Amino acid sequence: MAKHQFTVGDRVRLTLQAERRTTGVFTIVRLVPGDREDLPPAYRVKSATEGHERMVKEDEIEVV
């Protein structure tokens, strides 16, 4: 299992690589356990302006 670079509570934003239309700051609310070494770690993140969580891969976010 790959080690997570970020922790719960960290504030992040989506990178250009994520190719999503959403912008802004997100807070990591949960680390998603991975079962394969060849995939990047994943996270559940939430924005203060959205009412839902979204799942992102580690290579799609950067620290604010």
PDB file of N, CA and C in Angstrom:
ATOM      1  N   MET A   1       0.835  -1.172   0.000  1.00  0.00           N
ATOM      2  CA  MET A   1       0.000   0.000   0.000  1.00  0.00           C
ATOM      3  C   MET A   1       0.886   1.244   0.000  1.00  0.00           C
ATOM      4  N   ALA A   2       0.570   2.207  -0.869  1.00  0.00           N
ATOM      5  CA  ALA A   2       1.340   3.446  -0.955  1.00  0.00           C
ATOM      6  C   ALA A   2       1.026   4.347   0.241  1.00  0.00           C
ATOM      7  N   LYS A   3       2.027   5.097   0.675  1.00  0.00           N
ATOM      8  CA  LYS A   3       1.865   5.983   1.830  1.00  0.00           C
ATOM      9  C   LYS A   3       1.239   7.308   1.393  1.00  0.00           C
ATOM     10  N   HIS A   4       0.280   7.795   2.178  1.00  0.00           N
ATOM     11  CA  HIS A   4      -0.370   9.070   1.895  1.00  0.00           C
ATOM     12  C   HIS A   4       0.566  10.233   2.225  1.00  0.00           C
ATOM     13  N   GLN A   5       0.616  11.216   1.348  1.00  0.00           N
ATOM     14  CA  GLN A   5       1.433  12.410   1.543  1.00  0.00           C
ATOM     15  C   GLN A   5       0.697  13.451   2.389  1.00  0.00           C
ATOM     16  N   PHE A   6      -0.623  13.492   2.302  1.00  0.00           N
ATOM     17  CA  PHE A   6      -1.435  14.466   3.019  1.00  0.00           C
ATOM     18  C   PHE A   6      -2.156  13.789   4.183  1.00  0.00           C
ATOM     19  N   THR A   7      -2.649  14.600   5.136  1.00  0.00           N
ATOM     20  CA  THR A   7      -3.373  14.054   6.288  1.00  0.00           C
ATOM     21  C   THR A   7      -4.736  14.735   6.407  1.00  0.00           C
ATOM     22  N   VAL A   8      -5.609  14.139   7.205  1.00  0.00           N
ATOM     23  CA  VAL A   8      -6.937  14.697   7.446  1.00  0.00           C
ATOM     24  C   VAL A   8      -6.786  16.109   8.009  1.00  0.00           C
ATOM     25  N   GLY A   9      -7.550  17.036   7.466  1.00  0.00           N
ATOM     26  CA  GLY A   9      -7.496  18.427   7.894  1.00  0.00           C
ATOM     27  C   GLY A   9      -6.650  19.313   6.999  1.00  0.00           C
ATOM     28  N   ASP A  10      -5.781  18.718   6.183  1.00  0.00           N
ATOM     29  CA  ASP A  10      -4.968  19.516   5.261  1.00  0.00           C
ATOM     30  C   ASP A  10      -5.871  20.223   4.254  1.00  0.00           C
ATOM     31  N   ARG A  11      -5.487  21.430   3.891  1.00  0.00           N
ATOM     32  CA  ARG A  11      -6.212  22.200   2.880  1.00  0.00           C
ATOM     33  C   ARG A  11      -5.471  22.075   1.557  1.00  0.00           C
ATOM     34  N   VAL A  12      -6.210  21.711   0.523  1.00  0.00           N
ATOM     35  CA  VAL A  12      -5.615  21.451  -0.789  1.00  0.00           C
ATOM     36  C   VAL A  12      -6.465  22.089  -1.883  1.00  0.00           C
ATOM     37  N   ARG A  13      -5.898  22.132  -3.078  1.00  0.00           N
ATOM     38  CA  ARG A  13      -6.665  22.545  -4.254  1.00  0.00           C
ATOM     39  C   ARG A  13      -6.387  21.547  -5.366  1.00  0.00           C
ATOM     40  N   LEU A  14      -7.294  21.492  -6.324  1.00  0.00           N
ATOM     41  CA  LEU A  14      -7.126  20.585  -7.452  1.00  0.00           C
ATOM     42  C   LEU A  14      -6.070  21.138  -8.393  1.00  0.00           C
ATOM     43  N   THR A  15      -5.250  20.262  -8.932  1.00  0.00           N
ATOM     44  CA  THR A  15      -4.239  20.671  -9.904  1.00  0.00           C
ATOM     45  C   THR A  15      -4.867  20.731 -11.291  1.00  0.00           C
ATOM     46  N   LEU A  16      -4.139  21.286 -12.225  1.00  0.00           N
ATOM     47  CA  LEU A  16      -4.623  21.326 -13.604  1.00  0.00           C
ATOM     48  C   LEU A  16      -4.787  19.926 -14.172  1.00  0.00           C
ATOM     49  N   GLN A  17      -3.988  19.002 -13.675  1.00  0.00           N
ATOM     50  CA  GLN A  17      -4.052  17.617 -14.143  1.00  0.00           C
ATOM     51  C   GLN A  17      -5.420  17.002 -13.855  1.00  0.00           C
ATOM     52  N   ALA A  18      -6.096  17.492 -12.840  1.00  0.00           N
ATOM     53  CA  ALA A  18      -7.389  16.928 -12.458  1.00  0.00           C
ATOM     54  C   ALA A  18      -8.459  17.193 -13.518  1.00  0.00           C
ATOM     55  N   GLU A  19      -8.278  18.242 -14.325  1.00  0.00           N
ATOM     56  CA  GLU A  19      -9.198  18.567 -15.421  1.00  0.00           C
ATOM     57  C   GLU A  19     -10.649  18.634 -14.967  1.00  0.00           C
ATOM     58  N   ARG A  20     -10.872  19.249 -13.843  1.00  0.00           N
ATOM     59  CA  ARG A  20     -12.242  19.429 -13.358  1.00  0.00           C
ATOM     60  C   ARG A  20     -12.551  20.915 -13.367  1.00  0.00           C
ATOM     61  N   ARG A  21     -13.790  21.234 -13.496  1.00  0.00           N
ATOM     62  CA  ARG A  21     -14.200  22.639 -13.575  1.00  0.00           C
ATOM     63  C   ARG A  21     -14.276  23.302 -12.205  1.00  0.00           C
ATOM     64  N   THR A  22     -14.230  22.532 -11.156  1.00  0.00           N
ATOM     65  CA  THR A  22     -14.325  23.071  -9.809  1.00  0.00           C
ATOM     66  C   THR A  22     -13.002  23.691  -9.385  1.00  0.00           C
ATOM     67  N   THR A  23     -13.091  24.862  -8.794  1.00  0.00           N
ATOM     68  CA  THR A  23     -11.907  25.515  -8.254  1.00  0.00           C
ATOM     69  C   THR A  23     -12.152  25.804  -6.783  1.00  0.00           C
ATOM     70  N   GLY A  24     -11.130  26.236  -6.113  1.00  0.00           N
ATOM     71  CA  GLY A  24     -11.277  26.587  -4.711  1.00  0.00           C
ATOM     72  C   GLY A  24     -10.480  25.671  -3.813  1.00  0.00           C
ATOM     73  N   VAL A  25     -10.669  25.883  -2.527  1.00  0.00           N
ATOM     74  CA  VAL A  25      -9.922  25.143  -1.520  1.00  0.00           C
ATOM     75  C   VAL A  25     -10.792  24.019  -0.966  1.00  0.00           C
ATOM     76  N   PHE A  26     -10.179  22.865  -0.799  1.00  0.00           N
ATOM     77  CA  PHE A  26     -10.848  21.699  -0.241  1.00  0.00           C
ATOM     78  C   PHE A  26     -10.119  21.272   1.026  1.00  0.00           C
ATOM     79  N   THR A  27     -10.831  20.637   1.926  1.00  0.00           N
ATOM     80  CA  THR A  27     -10.237  20.076   3.133  1.00  0.00           C
ATOM     81  C   THR A  27     -10.298  18.562   3.031  1.00  0.00           C
ATOM     82  N   ILE A  28      -9.196  17.902   3.349  1.00  0.00           N
ATOM     83  CA  ILE A  28      -9.180  16.441   3.337  1.00  0.00           C
ATOM     84  C   ILE A  28      -9.951  15.946   4.552  1.00  0.00           C
ATOM     85  N   VAL A  29     -10.967  15.120   4.306  1.00  0.00           N
ATOM     86  CA  VAL A  29     -11.795  14.613   5.400  1.00  0.00           C
ATOM     87  C   VAL A  29     -11.562  13.128   5.680  1.00  0.00           C
ATOM     88  N   ARG A  30     -10.949  12.427   4.737  1.00  0.00           N
ATOM     89  CA  ARG A  30     -10.709  10.998   4.941  1.00  0.00           C
ATOM     90  C   ARG A  30      -9.610  10.502   4.012  1.00  0.00           C
ATOM     91  N   LEU A  31      -8.762   9.614   4.526  1.00  0.00           N
ATOM     92  CA  LEU A  31      -7.773   8.930   3.695  1.00  0.00           C
ATOM     93  C   LEU A  31      -8.426   7.656   3.174  1.00  0.00           C
ATOM     94  N   VAL A  32      -8.324   7.421   1.895  1.00  0.00           N
ATOM     95  CA  VAL A  32      -8.900   6.218   1.298  1.00  0.00           C
ATOM     96  C   VAL A  32      -7.810   5.160   1.234  1.00  0.00           C
ATOM     97  N   PRO A  33      -8.023   4.021   1.882  1.00  0.00           N
ATOM     98  CA  PRO A  33      -6.997   2.982   1.854  1.00  0.00           C
ATOM     99  C   PRO A  33      -6.833   2.420   0.442  1.00  0.00           C
ATOM    100  N   GLY A  34      -5.595   2.205   0.063  1.00  0.00           N
ATOM    101  CA  GLY A  34      -5.313   1.638  -1.247  1.00  0.00           C
ATOM    102  C   GLY A  34      -4.904   0.184  -1.113  1.00  0.00           C
ATOM    103  N   ASP A  35      -5.204  -0.580  -2.129  1.00  0.00           N
ATOM    104  CA  ASP A  35      -4.835  -1.991  -2.084  1.00  0.00           C
ATOM    105  C   ASP A  35      -3.820  -2.366  -3.162  1.00  0.00           C
ATOM    106  N   ARG A  36      -3.340  -1.347  -3.917  1.00  0.00           N
ATOM    107  CA  ARG A  36      -2.351  -1.627  -4.957  1.00  0.00           C
ATOM    108  C   ARG A  36      -1.244  -0.596  -4.909  1.00  0.00           C
ATOM    109  N   GLU A  37      -0.012  -1.049  -4.993  1.00  0.00           N
ATOM    110  CA  GLU A  37       1.156  -0.159  -4.968  1.00  0.00           C
ATOM    111  C   GLU A  37       1.271   0.695  -6.224  1.00  0.00           C
ATOM    112  N   ASP A  38       0.718   0.223  -7.346  1.00  0.00           N
ATOM    113  CA  ASP A  38       0.890   0.942  -8.606  1.00  0.00           C
ATOM    114  C   ASP A  38      -0.104   2.090  -8.794  1.00  0.00           C
ATOM    115  N   LEU A  39      -1.015   2.286  -7.846  1.00  0.00           N
ATOM    116  CA  LEU A  39      -1.972   3.385  -7.916  1.00  0.00           C
ATOM    117  C   LEU A  39      -1.660   4.420  -6.844  1.00  0.00           C
ATOM    118  N   PRO A  40      -1.857   5.712  -7.153  1.00  0.00           N
ATOM    119  CA  PRO A  40      -1.581   6.735  -6.135  1.00  0.00           C
ATOM    120  C   PRO A  40      -2.610   6.669  -5.011  1.00  0.00           C
ATOM    121  N   PRO A  41      -2.227   7.099  -3.809  1.00  0.00           N
ATOM    122  CA  PRO A  41      -3.188   7.150  -2.705  1.00  0.00           C
ATOM    123  C   PRO A  41      -4.358   8.074  -3.071  1.00  0.00           C
ATOM    124  N   ALA A  42      -5.498   7.847  -2.441  1.00  0.00           N
ATOM    125  CA  ALA A  42      -6.684   8.656  -2.716  1.00  0.00           C
ATOM    126  C   ALA A  42      -7.230   9.257  -1.424  1.00  0.00           C
ATOM    127  N   TYR A  43      -8.060  10.271  -1.598  1.00  0.00           N
ATOM    128  CA  TYR A  43      -8.602  11.027  -0.468  1.00  0.00           C
ATOM    129  C   TYR A  43     -10.058  11.382  -0.725  1.00  0.00           C
ATOM    130  N   ARG A  44     -10.818  11.595   0.352  1.00  0.00           N
ATOM    131  CA  ARG A  44     -12.134  12.214   0.281  1.00  0.00           C
ATOM    132  C   ARG A  44     -11.918  13.661   0.696  1.00  0.00           C
ATOM    133  N   VAL A  45     -12.375  14.594  -0.128  1.00  0.00           N
ATOM    134  CA  VAL A  45     -12.203  16.014   0.161  1.00  0.00           C
ATOM    135  C   VAL A  45     -13.557  16.707   0.115  1.00  0.00           C
ATOM    136  N   LYS A  46     -13.633  17.836   0.811  1.00  0.00           N
ATOM    137  CA  LYS A  46     -14.880  18.603   0.831  1.00  0.00           C
ATOM    138  C   LYS A  46     -14.564  20.084   0.764  1.00  0.00           C
ATOM    139  N   SER A  47     -15.366  20.788   0.002  1.00  0.00           N
ATOM    140  CA  SER A  47     -15.253  22.239  -0.123  1.00  0.00           C
ATOM    141  C   SER A  47     -16.299  22.884   0.782  1.00  0.00           C
ATOM    142  N   ALA A  48     -15.997  24.053   1.294  1.00  0.00           N
ATOM    143  CA  ALA A  48     -16.959  24.774   2.130  1.00  0.00           C
ATOM    144  C   ALA A  48     -18.163  25.239   1.312  1.00  0.00           C
ATOM    145  N   THR A  49     -18.012  25.330  -0.008  1.00  0.00           N
ATOM    146  CA  THR A  49     -19.096  25.829  -0.859  1.00  0.00           C
ATOM    147  C   THR A  49     -19.927  24.726  -1.492  1.00  0.00           C
ATOM    148  N   GLU A  50     -19.520  23.479  -1.359  1.00  0.00           N
ATOM    149  CA  GLU A  50     -20.268  22.357  -1.932  1.00  0.00           C
ATOM    150  C   GLU A  50     -20.851  21.511  -0.809  1.00  0.00           C
ATOM    151  N   GLY A  51     -21.970  20.903  -1.058  1.00  0.00           N
ATOM    152  CA  GLY A  51     -22.621  20.100  -0.037  1.00  0.00           C
ATOM    153  C   GLY A  51     -22.255  18.630  -0.075  1.00  0.00           C
ATOM    154  N   HIS A  52     -21.275  18.270  -0.866  1.00  0.00           N
ATOM    155  CA  HIS A  52     -20.917  16.855  -0.981  1.00  0.00           C
ATOM    156  C   HIS A  52     -19.398  16.685  -0.933  1.00  0.00           C
ATOM    157  N   GLU A  53     -18.993  15.450  -0.678  1.00  0.00           N
ATOM    158  CA  GLU A  53     -17.569  15.108  -0.725  1.00  0.00           C
ATOM    159  C   GLU A  53     -17.246  14.596  -2.118  1.00  0.00           C
ATOM    160  N   ARG A  54     -15.993  14.668  -2.469  1.00  0.00           N
ATOM    161  CA  ARG A  54     -15.537  14.063  -3.720  1.00  0.00           C
ATOM    162  C   ARG A  54     -14.263  13.272  -3.452  1.00  0.00           C
ATOM    163  N   MET A  55     -14.002  12.315  -4.301  1.00  0.00           N
ATOM    164  CA  MET A  55     -12.803  11.495  -4.159  1.00  0.00           C
ATOM    165  C   MET A  55     -11.789  11.951  -5.199  1.00  0.00           C
ATOM    166  N   VAL A  56     -10.539  12.130  -4.750  1.00  0.00           N
ATOM    167  CA  VAL A  56      -9.462  12.552  -5.646  1.00  0.00           C
ATOM    168  C   VAL A  56      -8.226  11.702  -5.392  1.00  0.00           C
ATOM    169  N   LYS A  57      -7.424  11.549  -6.433  1.00  0.00           N
ATOM    170  CA  LYS A  57      -6.144  10.862  -6.285  1.00  0.00           C
ATOM    171  C   LYS A  57      -5.091  11.869  -5.845  1.00  0.00           C
ATOM    172  N   GLU A  58      -4.047  11.366  -5.214  1.00  0.00           N
ATOM    173  CA  GLU A  58      -3.005  12.240  -4.684  1.00  0.00           C
ATOM    174  C   GLU A  58      -2.356  13.100  -5.767  1.00  0.00           C
ATOM    175  N   ASP A  59      -2.223  12.578  -6.967  1.00  0.00           N
ATOM    176  CA  ASP A  59      -1.586  13.361  -8.025  1.00  0.00           C
ATOM    177  C   ASP A  59      -2.520  14.414  -8.630  1.00  0.00           C
ATOM    178  N   GLU A  60      -3.746  14.527  -8.109  1.00  0.00           N
ATOM    179  CA  GLU A  60      -4.697  15.529  -8.580  1.00  0.00           C
ATOM    180  C   GLU A  60      -4.824  16.724  -7.632  1.00  0.00           C
ATOM    181  N   ILE A  61      -4.078  16.712  -6.520  1.00  0.00           N
ATOM    182  CA  ILE A  61      -4.194  17.799  -5.545  1.00  0.00           C
ATOM    183  C   ILE A  61      -2.821  18.320  -5.141  1.00  0.00           C
ATOM    184  N   GLU A  62      -2.829  19.541  -4.616  1.00  0.00           N
ATOM    185  CA  GLU A  62      -1.607  20.142  -4.087  1.00  0.00           C
ATOM    186  C   GLU A  62      -1.980  20.944  -2.849  1.00  0.00           C
ATOM    187  N   VAL A  63      -1.030  21.096  -1.941  1.00  0.00           N
ATOM    188  CA  VAL A  63      -1.282  21.822  -0.703  1.00  0.00           C
ATOM    189  C   VAL A  63      -1.454  23.308  -1.006  1.00  0.00           C
ATOM    190  N   VAL A  64      -2.317  23.963  -0.242  1.00  0.00           N
ATOM    191  CA  VAL A  64      -2.572  25.400  -0.429  1.00  0.00           C
ATOM    192  C   VAL A  64      -1.511  26.195   0.285  1.00  0.00           C
TER     193      VAL A  64
END
